[in-house]
mmCIF file of C-alpha atoms in Angstrom:
data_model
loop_
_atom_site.group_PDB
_atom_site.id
_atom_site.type_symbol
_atom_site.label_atom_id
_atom_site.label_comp_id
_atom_site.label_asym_id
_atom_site.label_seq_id
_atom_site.Cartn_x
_atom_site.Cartn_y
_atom_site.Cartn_z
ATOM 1 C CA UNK A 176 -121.781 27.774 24.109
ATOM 2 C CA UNK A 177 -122.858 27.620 20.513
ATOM 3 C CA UNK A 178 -124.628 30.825 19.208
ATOM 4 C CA UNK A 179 -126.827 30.292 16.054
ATOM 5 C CA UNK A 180 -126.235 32.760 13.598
ATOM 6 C CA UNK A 181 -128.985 31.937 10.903
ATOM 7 C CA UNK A 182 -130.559 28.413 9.511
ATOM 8 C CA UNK A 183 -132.418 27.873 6.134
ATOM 9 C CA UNK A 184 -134.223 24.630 5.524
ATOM 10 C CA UNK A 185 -132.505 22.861 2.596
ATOM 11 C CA UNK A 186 -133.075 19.426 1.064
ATOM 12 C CA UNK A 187 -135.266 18.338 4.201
ATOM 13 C CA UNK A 188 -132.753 19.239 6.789
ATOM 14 C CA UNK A 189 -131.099 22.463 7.766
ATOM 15 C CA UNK A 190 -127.879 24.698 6.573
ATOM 16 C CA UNK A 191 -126.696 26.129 9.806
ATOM 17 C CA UNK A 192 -124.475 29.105 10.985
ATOM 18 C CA UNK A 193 -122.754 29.550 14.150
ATOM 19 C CA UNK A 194 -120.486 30.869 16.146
ATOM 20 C CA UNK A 195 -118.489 30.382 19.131
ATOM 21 C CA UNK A 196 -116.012 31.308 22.228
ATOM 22 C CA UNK A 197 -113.208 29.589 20.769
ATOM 23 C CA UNK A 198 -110.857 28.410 23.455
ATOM 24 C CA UNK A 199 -108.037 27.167 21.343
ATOM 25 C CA UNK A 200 -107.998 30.308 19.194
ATOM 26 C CA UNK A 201 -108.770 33.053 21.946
ATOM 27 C CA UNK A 202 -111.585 34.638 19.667
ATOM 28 C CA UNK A 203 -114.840 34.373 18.066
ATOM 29 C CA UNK A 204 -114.683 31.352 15.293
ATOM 30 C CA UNK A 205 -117.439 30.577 12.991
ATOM 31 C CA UNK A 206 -118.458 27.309 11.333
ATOM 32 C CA UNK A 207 -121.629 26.072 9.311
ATOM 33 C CA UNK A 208 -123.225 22.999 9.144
ATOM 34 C CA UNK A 209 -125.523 21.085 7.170
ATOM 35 C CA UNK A 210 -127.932 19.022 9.481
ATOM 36 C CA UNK A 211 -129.879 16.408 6.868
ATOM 37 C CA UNK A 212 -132.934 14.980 7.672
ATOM 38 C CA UNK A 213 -132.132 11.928 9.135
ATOM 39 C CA UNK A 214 -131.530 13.765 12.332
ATOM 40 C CA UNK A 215 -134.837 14.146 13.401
ATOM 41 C CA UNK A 216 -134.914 10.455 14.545
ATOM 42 C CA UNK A 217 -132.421 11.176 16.944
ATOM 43 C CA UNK A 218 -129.909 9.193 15.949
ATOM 44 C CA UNK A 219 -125.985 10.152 15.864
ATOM 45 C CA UNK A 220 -124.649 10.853 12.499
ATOM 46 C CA UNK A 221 -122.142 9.970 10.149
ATOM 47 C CA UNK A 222 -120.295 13.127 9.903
ATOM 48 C CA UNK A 223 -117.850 14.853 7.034
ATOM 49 C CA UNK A 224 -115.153 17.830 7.654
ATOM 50 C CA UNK A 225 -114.872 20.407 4.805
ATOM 51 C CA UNK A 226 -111.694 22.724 4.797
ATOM 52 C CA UNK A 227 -111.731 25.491 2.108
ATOM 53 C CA UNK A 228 -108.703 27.191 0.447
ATOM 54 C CA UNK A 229 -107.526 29.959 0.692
ATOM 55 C CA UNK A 230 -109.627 33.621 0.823
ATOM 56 C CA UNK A 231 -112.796 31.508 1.887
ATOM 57 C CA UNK A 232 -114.625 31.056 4.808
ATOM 58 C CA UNK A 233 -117.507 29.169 6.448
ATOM 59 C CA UNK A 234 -119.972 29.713 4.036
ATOM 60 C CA UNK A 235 -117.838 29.051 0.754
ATOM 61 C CA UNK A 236 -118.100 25.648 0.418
ATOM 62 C CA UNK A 237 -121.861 25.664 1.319
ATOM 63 C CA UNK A 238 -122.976 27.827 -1.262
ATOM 64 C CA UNK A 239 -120.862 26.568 -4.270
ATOM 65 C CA UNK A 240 -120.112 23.049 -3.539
ATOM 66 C CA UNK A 241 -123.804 21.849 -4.261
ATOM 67 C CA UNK A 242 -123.281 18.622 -1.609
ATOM 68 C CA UNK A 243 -126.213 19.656 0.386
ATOM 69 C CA UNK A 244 -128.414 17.305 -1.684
ATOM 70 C CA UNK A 245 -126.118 14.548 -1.533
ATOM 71 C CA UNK A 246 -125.534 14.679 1.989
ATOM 72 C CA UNK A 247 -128.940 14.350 2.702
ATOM 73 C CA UNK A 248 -129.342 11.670 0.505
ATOM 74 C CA UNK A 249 -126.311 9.571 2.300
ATOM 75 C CA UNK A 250 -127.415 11.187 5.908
ATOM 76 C CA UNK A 251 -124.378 12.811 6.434
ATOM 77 C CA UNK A 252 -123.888 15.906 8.253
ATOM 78 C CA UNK A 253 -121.482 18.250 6.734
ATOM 79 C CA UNK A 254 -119.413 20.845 8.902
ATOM 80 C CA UNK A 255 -117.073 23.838 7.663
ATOM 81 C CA UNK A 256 -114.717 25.554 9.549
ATOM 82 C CA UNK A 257 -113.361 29.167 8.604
ATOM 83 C CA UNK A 258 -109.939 29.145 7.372
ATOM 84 C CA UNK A 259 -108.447 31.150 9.958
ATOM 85 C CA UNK A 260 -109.156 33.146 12.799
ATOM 86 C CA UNK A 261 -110.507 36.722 12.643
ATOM 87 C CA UNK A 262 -110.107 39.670 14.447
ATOM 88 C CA UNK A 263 -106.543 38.949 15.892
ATOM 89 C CA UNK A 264 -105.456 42.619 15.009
ATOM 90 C CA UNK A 265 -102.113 41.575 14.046
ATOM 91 C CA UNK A 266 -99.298 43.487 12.424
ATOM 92 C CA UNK A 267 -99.693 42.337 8.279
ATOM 93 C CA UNK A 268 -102.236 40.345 9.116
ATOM 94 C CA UNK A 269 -104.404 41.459 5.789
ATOM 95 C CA UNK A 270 -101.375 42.163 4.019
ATOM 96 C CA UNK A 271 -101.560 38.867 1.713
ATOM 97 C CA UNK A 272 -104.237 36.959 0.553
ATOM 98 C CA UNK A 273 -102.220 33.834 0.825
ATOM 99 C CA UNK A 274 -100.643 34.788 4.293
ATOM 100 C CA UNK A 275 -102.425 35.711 7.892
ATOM 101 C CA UNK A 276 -106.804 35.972 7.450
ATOM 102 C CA UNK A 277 -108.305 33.722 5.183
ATOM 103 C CA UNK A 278 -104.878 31.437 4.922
ATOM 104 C CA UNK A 279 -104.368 29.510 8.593
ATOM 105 C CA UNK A 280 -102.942 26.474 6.590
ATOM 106 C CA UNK A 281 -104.427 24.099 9.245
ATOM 107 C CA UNK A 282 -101.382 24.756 11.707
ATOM 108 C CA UNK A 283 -100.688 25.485 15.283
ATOM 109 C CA UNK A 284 -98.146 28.269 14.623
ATOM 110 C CA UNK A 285 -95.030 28.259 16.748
ATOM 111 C CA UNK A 286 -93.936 31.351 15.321
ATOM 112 C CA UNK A 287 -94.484 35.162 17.156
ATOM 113 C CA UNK A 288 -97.211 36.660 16.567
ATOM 114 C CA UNK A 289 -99.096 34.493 14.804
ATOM 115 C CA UNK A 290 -98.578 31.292 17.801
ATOM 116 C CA UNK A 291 -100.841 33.153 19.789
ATOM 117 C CA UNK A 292 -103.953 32.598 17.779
ATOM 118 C CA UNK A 293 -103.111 30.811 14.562
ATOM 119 C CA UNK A 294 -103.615 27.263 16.184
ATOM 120 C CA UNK A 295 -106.367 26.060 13.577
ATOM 121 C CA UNK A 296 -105.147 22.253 13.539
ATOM 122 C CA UNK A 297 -105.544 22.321 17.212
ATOM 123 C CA UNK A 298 -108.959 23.294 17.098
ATOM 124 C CA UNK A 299 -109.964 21.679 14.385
ATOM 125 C CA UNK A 300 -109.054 18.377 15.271
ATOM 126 C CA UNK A 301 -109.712 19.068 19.034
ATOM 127 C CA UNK A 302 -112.404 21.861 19.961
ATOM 128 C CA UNK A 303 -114.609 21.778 16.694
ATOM 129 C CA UNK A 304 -114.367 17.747 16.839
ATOM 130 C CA UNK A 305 -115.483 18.158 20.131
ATOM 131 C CA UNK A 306 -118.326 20.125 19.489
ATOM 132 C CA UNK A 307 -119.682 18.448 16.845
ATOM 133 C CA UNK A 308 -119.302 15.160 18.148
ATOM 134 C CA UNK A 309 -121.296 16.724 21.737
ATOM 135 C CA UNK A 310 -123.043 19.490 20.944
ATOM 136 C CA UNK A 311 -124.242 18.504 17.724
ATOM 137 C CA UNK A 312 -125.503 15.020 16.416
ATOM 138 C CA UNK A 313 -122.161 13.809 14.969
ATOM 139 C CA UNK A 314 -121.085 10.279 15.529
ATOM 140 C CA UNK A 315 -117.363 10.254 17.262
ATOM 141 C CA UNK A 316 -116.818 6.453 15.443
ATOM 142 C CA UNK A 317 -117.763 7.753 11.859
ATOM 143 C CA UNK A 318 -116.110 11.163 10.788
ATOM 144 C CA UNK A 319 -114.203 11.967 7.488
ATOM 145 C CA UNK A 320 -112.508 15.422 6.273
ATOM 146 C CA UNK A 321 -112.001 16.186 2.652
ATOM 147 C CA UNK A 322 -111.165 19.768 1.643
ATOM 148 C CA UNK A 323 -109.692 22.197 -1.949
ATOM 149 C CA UNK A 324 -106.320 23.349 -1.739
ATOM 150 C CA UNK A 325 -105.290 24.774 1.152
ATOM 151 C CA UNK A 326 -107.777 22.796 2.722
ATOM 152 C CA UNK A 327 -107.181 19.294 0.556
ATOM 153 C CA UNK A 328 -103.809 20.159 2.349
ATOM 154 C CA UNK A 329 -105.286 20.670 5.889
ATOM 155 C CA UNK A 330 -107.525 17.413 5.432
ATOM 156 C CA UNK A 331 -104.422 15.127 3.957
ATOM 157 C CA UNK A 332 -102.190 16.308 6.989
ATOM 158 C CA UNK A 333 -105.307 15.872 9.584
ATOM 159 C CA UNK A 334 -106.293 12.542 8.806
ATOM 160 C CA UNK A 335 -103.155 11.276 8.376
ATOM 161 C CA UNK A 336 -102.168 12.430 12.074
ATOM 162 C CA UNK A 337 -105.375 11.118 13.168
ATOM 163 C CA UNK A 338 -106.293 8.226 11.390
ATOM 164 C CA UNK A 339 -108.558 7.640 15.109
ATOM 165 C CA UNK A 340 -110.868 10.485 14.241
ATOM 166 C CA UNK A 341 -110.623 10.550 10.544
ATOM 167 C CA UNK A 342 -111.706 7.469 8.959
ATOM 168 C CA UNK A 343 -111.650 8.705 5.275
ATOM 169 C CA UNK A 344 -109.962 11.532 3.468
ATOM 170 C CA UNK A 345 -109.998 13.004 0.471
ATOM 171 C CA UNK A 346 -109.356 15.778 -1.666
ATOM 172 C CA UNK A 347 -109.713 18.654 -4.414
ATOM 173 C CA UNK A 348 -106.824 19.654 -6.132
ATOM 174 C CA UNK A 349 -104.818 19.501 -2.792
ATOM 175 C CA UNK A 350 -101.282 21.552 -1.833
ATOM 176 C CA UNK A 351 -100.312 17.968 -1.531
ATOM 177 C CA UNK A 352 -96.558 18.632 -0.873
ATOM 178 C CA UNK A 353 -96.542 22.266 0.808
ATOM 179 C CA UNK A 354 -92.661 22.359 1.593
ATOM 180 C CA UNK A 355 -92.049 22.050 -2.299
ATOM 181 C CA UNK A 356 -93.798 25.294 -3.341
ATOM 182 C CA UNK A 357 -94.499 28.892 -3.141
ATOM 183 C CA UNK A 358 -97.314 28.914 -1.131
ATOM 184 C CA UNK A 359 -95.959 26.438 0.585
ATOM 185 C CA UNK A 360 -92.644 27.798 2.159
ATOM 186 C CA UNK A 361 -94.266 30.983 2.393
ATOM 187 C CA UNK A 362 -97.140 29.856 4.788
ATOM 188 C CA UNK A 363 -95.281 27.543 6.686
ATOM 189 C CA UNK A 364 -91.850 29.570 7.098
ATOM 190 C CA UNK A 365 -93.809 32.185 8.122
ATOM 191 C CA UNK A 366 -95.951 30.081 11.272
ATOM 192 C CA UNK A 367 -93.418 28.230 11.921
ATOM 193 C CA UNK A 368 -90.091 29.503 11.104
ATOM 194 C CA UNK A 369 -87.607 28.506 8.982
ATOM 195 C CA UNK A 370 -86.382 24.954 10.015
ATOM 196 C CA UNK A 371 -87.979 22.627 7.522
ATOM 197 C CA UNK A 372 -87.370 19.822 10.117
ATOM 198 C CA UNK A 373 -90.554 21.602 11.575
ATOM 199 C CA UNK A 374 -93.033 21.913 8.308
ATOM 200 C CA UNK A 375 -92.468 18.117 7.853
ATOM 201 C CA UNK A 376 -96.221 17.164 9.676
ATOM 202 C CA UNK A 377 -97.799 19.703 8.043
ATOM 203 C CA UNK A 378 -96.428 18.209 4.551
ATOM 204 C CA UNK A 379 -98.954 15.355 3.488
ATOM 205 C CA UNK A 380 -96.076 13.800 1.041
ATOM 206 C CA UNK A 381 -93.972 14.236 3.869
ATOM 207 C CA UNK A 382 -95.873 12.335 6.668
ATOM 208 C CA UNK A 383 -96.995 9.878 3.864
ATOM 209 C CA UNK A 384 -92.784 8.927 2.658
ATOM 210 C CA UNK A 385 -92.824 7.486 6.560
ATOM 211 C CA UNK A 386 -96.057 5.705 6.487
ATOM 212 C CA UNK A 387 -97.248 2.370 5.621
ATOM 213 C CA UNK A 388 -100.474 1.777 4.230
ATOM 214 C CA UNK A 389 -102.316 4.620 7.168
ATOM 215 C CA UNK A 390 -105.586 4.348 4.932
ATOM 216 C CA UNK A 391 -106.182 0.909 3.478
ATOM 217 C CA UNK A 392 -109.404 1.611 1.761
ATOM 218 C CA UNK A 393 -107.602 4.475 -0.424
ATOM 219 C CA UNK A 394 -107.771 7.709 -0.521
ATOM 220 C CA UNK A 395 -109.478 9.537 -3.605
ATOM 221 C CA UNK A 396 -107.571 13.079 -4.781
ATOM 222 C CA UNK A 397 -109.732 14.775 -8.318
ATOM 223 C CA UNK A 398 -107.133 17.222 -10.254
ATOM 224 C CA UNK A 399 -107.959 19.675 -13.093
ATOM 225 C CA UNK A 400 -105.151 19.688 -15.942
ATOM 226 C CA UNK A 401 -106.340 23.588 -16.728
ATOM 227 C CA UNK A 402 -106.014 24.262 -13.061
ATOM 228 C CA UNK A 403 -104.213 27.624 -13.327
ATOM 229 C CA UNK A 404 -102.145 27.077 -9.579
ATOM 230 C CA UNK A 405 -100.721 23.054 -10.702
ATOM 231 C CA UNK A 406 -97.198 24.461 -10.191
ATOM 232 C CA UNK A 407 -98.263 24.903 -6.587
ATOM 233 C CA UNK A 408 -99.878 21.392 -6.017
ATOM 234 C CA UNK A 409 -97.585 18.753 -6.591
ATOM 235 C CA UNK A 410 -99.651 16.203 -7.185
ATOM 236 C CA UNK A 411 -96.844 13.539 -8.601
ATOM 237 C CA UNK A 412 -95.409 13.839 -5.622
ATOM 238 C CA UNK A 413 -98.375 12.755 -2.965
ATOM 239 C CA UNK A 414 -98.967 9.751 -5.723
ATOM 240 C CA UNK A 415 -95.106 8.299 -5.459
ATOM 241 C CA UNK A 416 -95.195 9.307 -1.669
ATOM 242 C CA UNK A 417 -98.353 6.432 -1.429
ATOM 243 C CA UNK A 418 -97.042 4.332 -4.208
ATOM 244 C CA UNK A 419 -94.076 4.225 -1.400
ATOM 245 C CA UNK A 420 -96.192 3.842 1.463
ATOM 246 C CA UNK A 421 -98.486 1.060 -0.482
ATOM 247 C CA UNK A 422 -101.430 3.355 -0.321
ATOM 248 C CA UNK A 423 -104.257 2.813 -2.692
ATOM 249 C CA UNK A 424 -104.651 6.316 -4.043
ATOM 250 C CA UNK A 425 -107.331 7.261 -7.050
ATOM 251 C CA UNK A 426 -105.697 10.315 -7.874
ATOM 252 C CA UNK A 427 -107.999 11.473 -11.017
ATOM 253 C CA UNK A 428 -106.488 13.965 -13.667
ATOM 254 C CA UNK A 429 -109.601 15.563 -15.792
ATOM 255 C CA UNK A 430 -108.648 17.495 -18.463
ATOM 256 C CA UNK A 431 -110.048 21.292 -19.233
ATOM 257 C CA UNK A 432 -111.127 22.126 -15.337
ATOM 258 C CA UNK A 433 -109.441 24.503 -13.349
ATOM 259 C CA UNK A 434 -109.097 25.486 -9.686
ATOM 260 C CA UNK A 435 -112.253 26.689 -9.108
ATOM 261 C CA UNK A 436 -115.691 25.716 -7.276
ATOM 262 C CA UNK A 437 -117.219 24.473 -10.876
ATOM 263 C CA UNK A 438 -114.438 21.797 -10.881
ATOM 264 C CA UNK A 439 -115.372 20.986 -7.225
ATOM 265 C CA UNK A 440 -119.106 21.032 -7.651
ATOM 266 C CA UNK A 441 -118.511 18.343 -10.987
ATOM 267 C CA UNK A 442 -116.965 15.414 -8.762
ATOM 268 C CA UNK A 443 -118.984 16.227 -5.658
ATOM 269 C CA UNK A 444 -120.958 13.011 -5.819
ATOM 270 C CA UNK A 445 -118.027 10.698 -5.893
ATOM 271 C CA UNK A 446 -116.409 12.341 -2.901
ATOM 272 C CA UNK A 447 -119.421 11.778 -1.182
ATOM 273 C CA UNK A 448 -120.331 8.230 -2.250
ATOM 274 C CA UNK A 449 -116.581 7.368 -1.369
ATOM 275 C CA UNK A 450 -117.041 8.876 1.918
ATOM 276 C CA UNK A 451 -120.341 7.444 3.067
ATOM 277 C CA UNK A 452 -118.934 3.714 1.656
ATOM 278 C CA UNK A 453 -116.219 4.356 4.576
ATOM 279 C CA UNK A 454 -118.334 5.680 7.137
ATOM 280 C CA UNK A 455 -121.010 3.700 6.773
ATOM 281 C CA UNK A 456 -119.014 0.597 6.889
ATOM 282 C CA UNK A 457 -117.751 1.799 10.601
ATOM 283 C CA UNK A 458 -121.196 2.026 11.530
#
């Protein structure tokens, strides 16, 4: 049962909060979501996934990203997730800001104690699908995901394992090969263990070096050249990983912008114009 938090009308339709019994994680989760106005003829929506970075939450990308207005104009709903659970009282759980609450990685952990809540791919790509595809007006046949960082990361691995629910992808300044970097190995050793055999389908370069084509209409990637965290992202990696899988990819390189939500907020309109091309062509 969804519990409304708050709502605040915003370009003609409504910015949403709310939280949840989440069966998946065994706690409380919350998400937000931007209804636009097209929903009050009833119909089903064309609907986007947003997964923040790391340290955010729910409301991060809503109140920098600025893609309330263009949502509404494309009549797409937009949904957040948080980045990880909260409240699991576990032992160095808000030890690290880039390890435990705020920093899920869009994983199902394997790895004791996290494995018994950390499962956010699971309900991300199950229970929060599910909801907004039931509960809310979101149109099962017309979904993308597109996310910064951690979450460019968590959308790259997500619609590439799911090319059936995802139907475009993109990304800001993605960890586009996790297993290569700090963050990386720290995240992913630490959910779920050591074997690298078992970070390879959370690894977007990874799952794309044994593709073929998953996304024919390309996938779009933006990257800042001033971006103070490049060393973590490994951008030239994803782009030989599709030039490998014959995957269209615009991967965009702007010089001067950094990591941040300013960078984010710049290209907003082209993620969602590239976005509502794909999902409105499945409509």
């Amino acid at each position: 049962m969804l519990e409304l938090l708050s709502e605040h009308r915003c370009f003609g339709g409504w910015q949403r909060y709310y939280r949840h019994a989440s069966s998946v994680i065994g706690l409380p989760m919350r998400f937000s979501v931007y209804v636009p106005p097209q929903a009050e003829a009833g119909a089903r929506l064309a609907t986007l996934f947003y997964l923040a970075g790391l340290t955010c939450t729910e409301e991060t990308f809503m109140i920098k990203a600025g893609a309330q207005r263009l949502a509404a104009e494309h009549g797409i709903m937009l949904v957040a997730p948080d980045t990880s659970p909260r409240g699991a009282s576990l032992p160095g759980e808000d030890d690290d800001w880039d390890f435990g609450s705020g920093a899920g990685f869009y994983v199902d952990a394997t790895q004791a104690p996290w494995s018994q809540y950390y499962r956010m791919y699971s309900y991300i790509v199950n229970e929060l699908y599910g909801v907004v595809t039931s509960e809310l007006p979101g149109d099962a046949t017309r979904t993308g995901i597109f996310g910064h960082s951690m979450g460019g990361h968590g959308a790259l691995v997500l619609a590439l394992r799911n090319p059936d629910k995802f139907r475009s992808v993109s990304a800001f300044a993605p960890i586009a090969a996790p297993s290569q970097c700090d963050w990386g190995k720290k995240a992913l050793g630490g959910y779920l263990g050591q074997d690298t055999a078992a970070w390879e389908p959370y690894d977007a370069t990874a799952l794309m070096q044994v593709m073929r084509t998953p996304f024919p209409n390309g996938i779009l990637v933006d990257q800042g050249m001033a971006d103070q965290f490049l060393h973590q992202l490994h951008p030239g990696a994803f782009e030989a990983a599709c030039a490998k899988a014959n995957q269209p990819l615009t991967l965009r390189r702007h010089e001067g912008y950094d990591h941040g939500y300013y960078f984010i907020s710049t290209f907003m309109e082209d993620h969602l114009a590239h976005h509502a091309r794909e999902l409105e062509a499945q409509g």
